[in-house]
Amino acid sequence: MLFLVLAVIVTLGAGSAVALVATSGDGSSDKKSPSESDSTAGGLPTPSLSIPSELPSLPTGVPSRLPSDVPTDLDSLLPSLGGDDVPYYMLQTGDCFNIDDTKPGQAAKRSCRVAHDAEVVKVAELEGTYTTDAALKKAASALCAKPLDTKAAKQPAGTVRGTLVQYPDPTGFKLGIDKVACSLAADVGAGKRKLTKPLT
């Protein structure tokens, strides 16, 4: 902290030195021709800086510890996520994941080579202004319709039985979350059937 205060004082001193060199002491403009130079070999005067002998004291009354009601770890401020749980808007095309109805907006990422509920076919971005959940749902469904239909048509019969469109609620959208995850699922709702390999 002392170094920081010292650096500020040195910086202020340097600014004053430059200001003093640029103006004369009596207020008159002291113009000299290049031949009348009275300074060093480079033609420019060299300012001298002096550091005051007394430094200002640091403020008193700084608390030595945090109030007792402030959490000591940041983990308590963040939602608790299981090992591979991520918010849906962090999913990328090709990610496979499980869904848990008790954790809306979350996805538990899984390898596409083990049993999983769904695979992301496309991640799109909402554009425009939406203030209701119904408007967001309609816009997100429109973004996902064609890519999901195209991908579903390429899958072997019985592989996928549903689609999953994840989108922000109005509050999230207002905060800047504009991602939509368009996924194909083995079985939406009951969750008894699983995908066991990447989609083709």
PDB file of C-alpha atoms in Angstrom:
ATOM      1  CA  MET A   1       0.000   0.000   0.000  1.00  0.00           C
ATOM      2  CA  LEU A   2       2.898   2.367   0.772  1.00  0.00           C
ATOM      3  CA  PHE A   3       4.366   1.716  -2.684  1.00  0.00           C
ATOM      4  CA  LEU A   4       1.013   2.626  -4.282  1.00  0.00           C
ATOM      5  CA  VAL A   5       0.832   5.946  -2.411  1.00  0.00           C
ATOM      6  CA  LEU A   6       4.473   6.642  -3.280  1.00  0.00           C
ATOM      7  CA  ALA A   7       3.802   5.914  -6.970  1.00  0.00           C
ATOM      8  CA  VAL A   8       0.883   8.367  -6.973  1.00  0.00           C
ATOM      9  CA  ILE A   9       3.045  11.071  -5.411  1.00  0.00           C
ATOM     10  CA  VAL A  10       5.854  10.447  -7.902  1.00  0.00           C
ATOM     11  CA  THR A  11       3.352  10.629 -10.755  1.00  0.00           C
ATOM     12  CA  LEU A  12       1.934  13.905  -9.440  1.00  0.00           C
ATOM     13  CA  GLY A  13       5.454  15.255  -9.028  1.00  0.00           C
ATOM     14  CA  ALA A  14       6.299  14.334 -12.606  1.00  0.00           C
ATOM     15  CA  GLY A  15       3.170  16.108 -13.847  1.00  0.00           C
ATOM     16  CA  SER A  16       4.152  19.246 -11.917  1.00  0.00           C
ATOM     17  CA  ALA A  17       7.673  19.094 -13.289  1.00  0.00           C
ATOM     18  CA  VAL A  18       6.404  18.933 -16.847  1.00  0.00           C
ATOM     19  CA  ALA A  19       4.040  21.841 -16.193  1.00  0.00           C
ATOM     20  CA  LEU A  20       6.876  23.921 -14.741  1.00  0.00           C
ATOM     21  CA  VAL A  21       9.120  23.284 -17.736  1.00  0.00           C
ATOM     22  CA  ALA A  22       6.347  24.293 -20.138  1.00  0.00           C
ATOM     23  CA  THR A  23       5.719  27.690 -18.516  1.00  0.00           C
ATOM     24  CA  SER A  24       8.042  30.289 -17.122  1.00  0.00           C
ATOM     25  CA  GLY A  25       7.999  31.255 -13.475  1.00  0.00           C
ATOM     26  CA  ASP A  26       6.977  34.931 -13.961  1.00  0.00           C
ATOM     27  CA  GLY A  27       4.063  34.203 -16.283  1.00  0.00           C
ATOM     28  CA  SER A  28       5.738  35.645 -19.385  1.00  0.00           C
ATOM     29  CA  SER A  29       6.349  33.537 -22.427  1.00  0.00           C
ATOM     30  CA  ASP A  30      10.072  32.986 -22.651  1.00  0.00           C
ATOM     31  CA  LYS A  31      10.652  32.227 -26.347  1.00  0.00           C
ATOM     32  CA  LYS A  32      14.202  31.452 -27.337  1.00  0.00           C
ATOM     33  CA  SER A  33      15.469  30.590 -30.734  1.00  0.00           C
ATOM     34  CA  PRO A  34      17.107  27.200 -31.236  1.00  0.00           C
ATOM     35  CA  SER A  35      20.534  28.849 -31.113  1.00  0.00           C
ATOM     36  CA  GLU A  36      19.861  30.298 -27.670  1.00  0.00           C
ATOM     37  CA  SER A  37      19.438  26.919 -26.012  1.00  0.00           C
ATOM     38  CA  ASP A  38      20.659  26.988 -22.408  1.00  0.00           C
ATOM     39  CA  SER A  39      20.047  23.359 -21.526  1.00  0.00           C
ATOM     40  CA  THR A  40      21.758  20.016 -21.924  1.00  0.00           C
ATOM     41  CA  ALA A  41      23.233  18.454 -25.048  1.00  0.00           C
ATOM     42  CA  GLY A  42      19.856  17.204 -26.308  1.00  0.00           C
ATOM     43  CA  GLY A  43      18.395  20.701 -26.258  1.00  0.00           C
ATOM     44  CA  LEU A  44      15.749  19.812 -23.657  1.00  0.00           C
ATOM     45  CA  PRO A  45      15.896  20.677 -19.981  1.00  0.00           C
ATOM     46  CA  THR A  46      15.959  17.721 -17.590  1.00  0.00           C
ATOM     47  CA  PRO A  47      13.425  18.010 -14.787  1.00  0.00           C
ATOM     48  CA  SER A  48      14.438  17.002 -11.296  1.00  0.00           C
ATOM     49  CA  LEU A  49      11.902  15.246  -9.135  1.00  0.00           C
ATOM     50  CA  SER A  50      11.809  15.379  -5.404  1.00  0.00           C
ATOM     51  CA  ILE A  51       9.763  13.153  -3.129  1.00  0.00           C
ATOM     52  CA  PRO A  52       8.288  14.791  -0.038  1.00  0.00           C
ATOM     53  CA  SER A  53       9.883  13.647   3.199  1.00  0.00           C
ATOM     54  CA  GLU A  54       6.505  13.062   4.889  1.00  0.00           C
ATOM     55  CA  LEU A  55       3.959  10.791   3.299  1.00  0.00           C
ATOM     56  CA  PRO A  56       0.267  11.151   4.118  1.00  0.00           C
ATOM     57  CA  SER A  57      -0.973   8.698   6.710  1.00  0.00           C
ATOM     58  CA  LEU A  58      -3.330   5.913   5.762  1.00  0.00           C
ATOM     59  CA  PRO A  59      -6.982   6.263   6.785  1.00  0.00           C
ATOM     60  CA  THR A  60      -7.966   4.875  10.154  1.00  0.00           C
ATOM     61  CA  GLY A  61     -11.071   2.872  10.876  1.00  0.00           C
ATOM     62  CA  VAL A  62     -10.503   0.212   8.217  1.00  0.00           C
ATOM     63  CA  PRO A  63     -12.173  -2.963   9.497  1.00  0.00           C
ATOM     64  CA  SER A  64      -9.777  -5.767  10.268  1.00  0.00           C
ATOM     65  CA  ARG A  65     -12.298  -8.456   9.323  1.00  0.00           C
ATOM     66  CA  LEU A  66     -15.509  -8.846   7.337  1.00  0.00           C
ATOM     67  CA  PRO A  67     -18.919  -8.553   9.003  1.00  0.00           C
ATOM     68  CA  SER A  68     -20.198 -11.897  10.261  1.00  0.00           C
ATOM     69  CA  ASP A  69     -23.156 -12.015   7.843  1.00  0.00           C
ATOM     70  CA  VAL A  70     -20.949 -11.970   4.710  1.00  0.00           C
ATOM     71  CA  PRO A  71     -20.297 -15.487   3.346  1.00  0.00           C
ATOM     72  CA  THR A  72     -16.678 -16.541   3.579  1.00  0.00           C
ATOM     73  CA  ASP A  73     -16.767 -18.670   0.432  1.00  0.00           C
ATOM     74  CA  LEU A  74     -18.096 -17.721  -2.984  1.00  0.00           C
ATOM     75  CA  ASP A  75     -19.510 -21.194  -3.576  1.00  0.00           C
ATOM     76  CA  SER A  76     -22.412 -20.365  -1.292  1.00  0.00           C
ATOM     77  CA  LEU A  77     -23.409 -17.524  -3.636  1.00  0.00           C
ATOM     78  CA  LEU A  78     -23.529 -19.717  -6.745  1.00  0.00           C
ATOM     79  CA  PRO A  79     -26.115 -22.353  -7.589  1.00  0.00           C
ATOM     80  CA  SER A  80     -24.922 -25.794  -6.635  1.00  0.00           C
ATOM     81  CA  LEU A  81     -24.376 -27.872  -9.717  1.00  0.00           C
ATOM     82  CA  GLY A  82     -23.601 -31.574  -9.830  1.00  0.00           C
ATOM     83  CA  GLY A  83     -20.341 -32.733 -11.428  1.00  0.00           C
ATOM     84  CA  ASP A  84     -21.122 -32.076 -15.090  1.00  0.00           C
ATOM     85  CA  ASP A  85     -24.221 -29.891 -14.681  1.00  0.00           C
ATOM     86  CA  VAL A  86     -24.189 -26.713 -16.733  1.00  0.00           C
ATOM     87  CA  PRO A  87     -26.816 -24.094 -17.569  1.00  0.00           C
ATOM     88  CA  TYR A  88     -28.472 -25.112 -20.847  1.00  0.00           C
ATOM     89  CA  TYR A  89     -27.148 -21.983 -22.607  1.00  0.00           C
ATOM     90  CA  MET A  90     -23.584 -23.274 -22.191  1.00  0.00           C
ATOM     91  CA  LEU A  91     -24.301 -26.361 -24.298  1.00  0.00           C
ATOM     92  CA  GLN A  92     -22.791 -26.577 -27.769  1.00  0.00           C
ATOM     93  CA  THR A  93     -23.833 -28.387 -30.919  1.00  0.00           C
ATOM     94  CA  GLY A  94     -23.026 -32.081 -30.528  1.00  0.00           C
ATOM     95  CA  ASP A  95     -23.150 -32.090 -26.711  1.00  0.00           C
ATOM     96  CA  CYS A  96     -25.032 -34.990 -25.168  1.00  0.00           C
ATOM     97  CA  PHE A  97     -26.757 -34.578 -21.819  1.00  0.00           C
ATOM     98  CA  ASN A  98     -29.319 -35.797 -19.312  1.00  0.00           C
ATOM     99  CA  ILE A  99     -32.190 -33.692 -18.067  1.00  0.00           C
ATOM    100  CA  ASP A 100     -33.608 -33.539 -14.570  1.00  0.00           C
ATOM    101  CA  ASP A 101     -37.097 -32.080 -14.123  1.00  0.00           C
ATOM    102  CA  THR A 102     -36.129 -30.876 -10.642  1.00  0.00           C
ATOM    103  CA  LYS A 103     -33.378 -28.673 -12.140  1.00  0.00           C
ATOM    104  CA  PRO A 104     -35.022 -26.577 -14.864  1.00  0.00           C
ATOM    105  CA  GLY A 105     -32.548 -24.805 -17.116  1.00  0.00           C
ATOM    106  CA  GLN A 106     -29.739 -27.246 -16.252  1.00  0.00           C
ATOM    107  CA  ALA A 107     -28.200 -30.037 -18.299  1.00  0.00           C
ATOM    108  CA  ALA A 108     -25.946 -32.815 -17.021  1.00  0.00           C
ATOM    109  CA  LYS A 109     -23.375 -33.277 -19.783  1.00  0.00           C
ATOM    110  CA  ARG A 110     -22.598 -36.883 -20.699  1.00  0.00           C
ATOM    111  CA  SER A 111     -20.448 -38.678 -23.224  1.00  0.00           C
ATOM    112  CA  CYS A 112     -22.424 -39.441 -26.371  1.00  0.00           C
ATOM    113  CA  ARG A 113     -21.118 -43.031 -26.120  1.00  0.00           C
ATOM    114  CA  VAL A 114     -22.998 -43.758 -22.859  1.00  0.00           C
ATOM    115  CA  ALA A 115     -26.721 -43.659 -22.134  1.00  0.00           C
ATOM    116  CA  HIS A 116     -28.078 -40.094 -22.291  1.00  0.00           C
ATOM    117  CA  ASP A 117     -31.395 -38.301 -22.770  1.00  0.00           C
ATOM    118  CA  ALA A 118     -30.675 -35.884 -25.616  1.00  0.00           C
ATOM    119  CA  GLU A 119     -28.127 -34.401 -28.026  1.00  0.00           C
ATOM    120  CA  VAL A 120     -27.862 -30.773 -29.105  1.00  0.00           C
ATOM    121  CA  VAL A 121     -28.472 -30.409 -32.833  1.00  0.00           C
ATOM    122  CA  LYS A 122     -28.167 -26.616 -33.035  1.00  0.00           C
ATOM    123  CA  VAL A 123     -27.537 -23.624 -30.791  1.00  0.00           C
ATOM    124  CA  ALA A 124     -29.283 -20.510 -32.073  1.00  0.00           C
ATOM    125  CA  GLU A 125     -29.672 -16.931 -30.842  1.00  0.00           C
ATOM    126  CA  LEU A 126     -32.918 -15.073 -30.315  1.00  0.00           C
ATOM    127  CA  GLU A 127     -33.163 -11.691 -31.993  1.00  0.00           C
ATOM    128  CA  GLY A 128     -35.806  -9.088 -31.341  1.00  0.00           C
ATOM    129  CA  THR A 129     -37.784  -8.000 -28.311  1.00  0.00           C
ATOM    130  CA  TYR A 130     -39.767 -10.477 -26.246  1.00  0.00           C
ATOM    131  CA  THR A 131     -41.532  -9.768 -22.962  1.00  0.00           C
ATOM    132  CA  THR A 132     -43.562 -12.925 -22.361  1.00  0.00           C
ATOM    133  CA  ASP A 133     -42.725 -16.587 -22.020  1.00  0.00           C
ATOM    134  CA  ALA A 134     -45.203 -17.432 -24.791  1.00  0.00           C
ATOM    135  CA  ALA A 135     -43.450 -15.085 -27.240  1.00  0.00           C
ATOM    136  CA  LEU A 136     -40.031 -16.499 -26.329  1.00  0.00           C
ATOM    137  CA  LYS A 137     -41.281 -20.082 -26.699  1.00  0.00           C
ATOM    138  CA  LYS A 138     -42.762 -19.344 -30.114  1.00  0.00           C
ATOM    139  CA  ALA A 139     -39.585 -17.655 -31.371  1.00  0.00           C
ATOM    140  CA  ALA A 140     -37.335 -20.420 -29.981  1.00  0.00           C
ATOM    141  CA  SER A 141     -39.509 -23.162 -31.513  1.00  0.00           C
ATOM    142  CA  ALA A 142     -39.364 -21.400 -34.889  1.00  0.00           C
ATOM    143  CA  LEU A 143     -35.543 -21.285 -34.711  1.00  0.00           C
ATOM    144  CA  CYS A 144     -35.359 -25.008 -33.950  1.00  0.00           C
ATOM    145  CA  ALA A 145     -38.064 -26.426 -36.233  1.00  0.00           C
ATOM    146  CA  LYS A 146     -36.103 -26.897 -39.469  1.00  0.00           C
ATOM    147  CA  PRO A 147     -32.764 -28.095 -37.983  1.00  0.00           C
ATOM    148  CA  LEU A 148     -34.563 -30.610 -35.746  1.00  0.00           C
ATOM    149  CA  ASP A 149     -36.756 -31.931 -38.573  1.00  0.00           C
ATOM    150  CA  THR A 150     -33.748 -32.288 -40.882  1.00  0.00           C
ATOM    151  CA  LYS A 151     -31.644 -34.111 -38.277  1.00  0.00           C
ATOM    152  CA  ALA A 152     -34.519 -36.346 -37.114  1.00  0.00           C
ATOM    153  CA  ALA A 153     -35.150 -37.493 -40.708  1.00  0.00           C
ATOM    154  CA  LYS A 154     -31.560 -38.819 -40.910  1.00  0.00           C
ATOM    155  CA  GLN A 155     -31.868 -41.035 -37.788  1.00  0.00           C
ATOM    156  CA  PRO A 156     -32.691 -44.757 -37.879  1.00  0.00           C
ATOM    157  CA  ALA A 157     -36.335 -45.500 -37.110  1.00  0.00           C
ATOM    158  CA  GLY A 158     -37.127 -45.480 -33.396  1.00  0.00           C
ATOM    159  CA  THR A 159     -33.916 -43.677 -32.383  1.00  0.00           C
ATOM    160  CA  VAL A 160     -35.490 -40.374 -31.369  1.00  0.00           C
ATOM    161  CA  ARG A 161     -38.995 -39.830 -30.098  1.00  0.00           C
ATOM    162  CA  GLY A 162     -39.034 -36.183 -29.277  1.00  0.00           C
ATOM    163  CA  THR A 163     -37.505 -32.747 -29.425  1.00  0.00           C
ATOM    164  CA  LEU A 164     -36.307 -30.509 -26.655  1.00  0.00           C
ATOM    165  CA  VAL A 165     -36.127 -26.722 -27.095  1.00  0.00           C
ATOM    166  CA  GLN A 166     -34.475 -24.887 -24.214  1.00  0.00           C
ATOM    167  CA  TYR A 167     -34.798 -21.103 -24.118  1.00  0.00           C
ATOM    168  CA  PRO A 168     -34.517 -18.286 -21.554  1.00  0.00           C
ATOM    169  CA  ASP A 169     -37.420 -16.977 -19.516  1.00  0.00           C
ATOM    170  CA  PRO A 170     -38.295 -13.246 -19.883  1.00  0.00           C
ATOM    171  CA  THR A 171     -36.044 -12.278 -16.957  1.00  0.00           C
ATOM    172  CA  GLY A 172     -33.061 -14.183 -18.348  1.00  0.00           C
ATOM    173  CA  PHE A 173     -33.641 -12.734 -21.805  1.00  0.00           C
ATOM    174  CA  LYS A 174     -33.737  -9.224 -20.362  1.00  0.00           C
ATOM    175  CA  LEU A 175     -30.376  -9.950 -18.700  1.00  0.00           C
ATOM    176  CA  GLY A 176     -28.842 -10.909 -22.057  1.00  0.00           C
ATOM    177  CA  ILE A 177     -29.293 -14.680 -22.222  1.00  0.00           C
ATOM    178  CA  ASP A 178     -30.373 -15.173 -25.832  1.00  0.00           C
ATOM    179  CA  LYS A 179     -29.256 -18.744 -26.558  1.00  0.00           C
ATOM    180  CA  VAL A 180     -31.655 -21.469 -27.630  1.00  0.00           C
ATOM    181  CA  ALA A 181     -30.561 -25.123 -27.493  1.00  0.00           C
ATOM    182  CA  CYS A 182     -32.335 -27.301 -30.061  1.00  0.00           C
ATOM    183  CA  SER A 183     -32.010 -31.001 -29.161  1.00  0.00           C
ATOM    184  CA  LEU A 184     -33.320 -34.381 -30.205  1.00  0.00           C
ATOM    185  CA  ALA A 185     -34.281 -36.717 -27.359  1.00  0.00           C
ATOM    186  CA  ALA A 186     -34.765 -40.453 -27.032  1.00  0.00           C
ATOM    187  CA  ASP A 187     -37.905 -40.034 -24.966  1.00  0.00           C
ATOM    188  CA  VAL A 188     -39.247 -36.719 -23.707  1.00  0.00           C
ATOM    189  CA  GLY A 189     -41.034 -36.825 -20.373  1.00  0.00           C
ATOM    190  CA  ALA A 190     -40.899 -40.408 -19.129  1.00  0.00           C
ATOM    191  CA  GLY A 191     -37.136 -40.670 -19.686  1.00  0.00           C
ATOM    192  CA  LYS A 192     -37.092 -44.471 -19.774  1.00  0.00           C
ATOM    193  CA  ARG A 193     -35.511 -44.734 -23.227  1.00  0.00           C
ATOM    194  CA  LYS A 194     -31.998 -43.404 -23.772  1.00  0.00           C
ATOM    195  CA  LEU A 195     -29.713 -42.617 -26.660  1.00  0.00           C
ATOM    196  CA  THR A 196     -26.521 -44.684 -26.524  1.00  0.00           C
ATOM    197  CA  LYS A 197     -24.419 -43.193 -29.317  1.00  0.00           C
ATOM    198  CA  PRO A 198     -24.049 -39.912 -31.204  1.00  0.00           C
ATOM    199  CA  LEU A 199     -26.756 -38.995 -33.686  1.00  0.00           C
ATOM    200  CA  THR A 200     -25.945 -39.586 -37.355  1.00  0.00           C
TER     201      THR A 200
END
